[in-house]
Amino acid sequence: MLSAFIGRFITVCARHAYAVIALFFVLSAGAVFAGANYLGVTTDTSKMLSDRLAWKQRSDEMGRLFPQKENLLVAVIEADLPEEGRETARLMAERLGADHKNFDFAKRPDANPYLVRNGLMFLDTQPLSKVLDDTIAAQPFLAALAQDSSARGLFGALSLIAEGVKTGQADLGGFQPALAGFADNMEKAVAGHPEPLSWERLLGGQLSDLAGQYQFVVTKPKLDYGSFQPGGDAAAAMRKAAEGLEFVRDGHAKVHMTGQVQLDDEEFATVAEGMVAGLLGSLALVTLWLMLAVRSWRVVVPIVVTLVVGLLLTTGFAAVAVGTLNLISVAFAILFVGIAVDFAIQFSVRFRAQHQDSSNERGILEALAETGRETGHQILVAALATSAGFLAFTPTAFLGVAQLGLIAGIGMMVAFVCTTTLLPALLKVFHPPLDCPSMGYAFMKPADVKIRHARKPLLLVFGVVALAGIILVPKLQFDGDPLHTKNPNSEGMKALHLLMTNPQSSPYSAELLVKSLDDAQKDAEKLSKVPGVHDAMWLGSFVPEQQPEKLALIQDAANILLPTLIVPTPKPEPDAQALRDAAQNTATALGGILDRLPTNDPLRRIQVALAKLAQAPDKIVLDANHALVRFLPQELDQLRVMLQATPVTLKDVPPELANDYLLPDGRALVEVHPNGVMSNSGALRKFVTSLQKVEPDIAGSAVDIVESARSIVKAFEQAAIAAIIMIAIILYLSLRRLTDMALVLAPLMLSALMTVILVVLLPETLNFANIIALPLLLGVGVSFNIYFVMNWRDGVKYPLASPTARAVLFSALTTGTAFGSLALSHHPGTASMGRLLLLSLACTLLATLVFVPALLPKREIDEK
């Protein structure tokens, strides 16, 4: 009855072909308008999970309370010398801070005056004592430099070293690395290639290493959400500012951009990279497969038009029902084409195999009606079951796939409507030839017979494979880290990898919001003792501990050093001749102690370089002076500031630091950093689990990653069970026999288990992007299996030799071509999606073409 009704309906559509085509043209125009005006895309992975999840609510609350930590664009400065990095960062922060068009603020978090002034007090007592002792030992040297911060004063200080060696009072053992570095700079300056001297490394010793390798400029860019790359203008402004800086131009410093804004913009750019070329290539191959499938351009064109119209209508629905697509739901187009093309091919192949006379309109109408009666109910059941499989994901907390399920689920019904209305109308207009017996594969009859004869051994083999898949299911791993789906070669990811080894700048942190500072202190102490934790920072972390003891050490050093470091009237800048004279005097002084120095002592090289400099022209001498002492004044200034440290309390922490850890209502933040690199999902999961045992309400990026993985796995478990139940109900209502329902579901389960085996053995980790292969597996698997089972019910004797098998094969080829283009993407997430889709498609095809023919019970009409 249903088959007859669909046949009559298709005939009506064909008789009024031009009206049907015009109607779909109008609907498509409306869909295009809706898509262009109301459909957007976001690359924000935080939008892919429901706000009703408790951990997600805590995460969103953190973002709302501390907006200054959200949507940042960060410049990471890597320089040859610490001073070059600091100067580059300072100038960049000034320029970007003045650019109110592109930035709300630009700051250097590690250059806060409060942190600089109290820098010595943040050291532990033993390292502090060592640093101060070394500085006091260099007091004569520093005093000379404070009096004359030029190369003249520097050369004079070296003369003091010569005098100390001569009298036996100079112990140079601890200064050998510094003197060797100074000798290198002197030799380069004399050769006409002067390079700045790092006074931080020369005077700071161990202290310079504690400052870290990189400098940071943290900015809050103004985002253009109407653009596919909202931070594009700000990134361009940052790049332009960097290109104009001295040390960047001469190659002594590099500026890397990272931060959430940069990573999100790169995400879209990487996904889009090569997409046009891949899409065109994919369309060309799909067209080729369609031509080989139906062997007439008069059928290929209607199929392509039907697919395009169906995709436009589905896009219009997405614009109205969803509005903003995410990185998973944006793949609805691939799913639609991949499955809808199967409906169109099934209809068209069987249409071409009809035996009516195609030379007149009556023959075409009869052929369309007969095709509708043969395939209409099969395509309807396939569409309903596939739609149910997708819609089962809609109620889950995984909004990425929930959106995809809604769009694809409705899209399947759109595809059915287009296949049974627009496609017959277009076939009527294009009037292709019929009576094409080669639509089936007659040469496959022996394979059908062999499979039927060897069905028990084949079923045994597939049973073992299914058992292996069940055993391997627990070994499936879901990687919830969105960083692992990004291009590791992009600028933002490269810069981020530079920071991962430093716990303080690791992107994998955890956060806890508590009622007061007292609670913050208690929780920080408690969390810092958790295994895997490097430190737990709160506002009190900016107040040095053991201040009386440390201040006493600093005050003792200040009493000795400050009287000679604070010089009211330093000597004026020398001219070239004064510098040559100073160089000659020091060279002579060092020459008098050469016999007391080891053969490899850097003072020998310094003596030779000074002798040459004393004879050099003005330009080389002045350039050498500039390079040698360029960073000396600021280093001496910083030393003076740190030696004048005073007691500090929580009230002394400046607002720009305190606002990151204390809210106006008194609530306080504790920030926990992991010990070691957390890029491994297992290590990250262990870190978060340990924290949650102590504080279940902890939040932060590390928690988001782990909890999102747990939520997604749970969502797929729920959806998979619901999908199987809904598909089973539809199959039972359609087929009316439990046995036939099982014949469709069994190969579906087998293909899923075979996919599990491949995923574990290859291996191919499941992630945010490629997990859409699982609902697609349901959709394609159900469609293919339904055709074979319903053909068997209708008495088809050789399933592999039938037009259905041809349609299934070419449907798989067209779908696989689309997925193959994804697998070639430069974006790791998209590429993994393509690979997993291909794997699941291959498993589905194997189950359909081999397992189903073997599984189908024998009938009297089958060969003995």
Short mmCIF file of C-alpha atoms in Angstrom, two decimals, residues 21 210 334 542 553 583 591 825:
data_model
loop_
_atom_site.label_atom_id
_atom_site.label_comp_id
_atom_site.label_asym_id
_atom_site.label_seq_id
_atom_site.Cartn_x
_atom_site.Cartn_y
_atom_site.Cartn_z
CA ILE A 21 11.12 22.47 -10.13
CA LEU A 210 65.19 32.73 37.46
CA ILE A 334 29.36 16.40 4.44
CA PHE A 542 52.76 38.05 45.89
CA LEU A 553 70.34 40.20 54.49
CA ALA A 583 91.72 50.91 26.64
CA GLY A 591 99.83 42.89 30.16
CA SER A 825 43.38 18.65 5.29
#
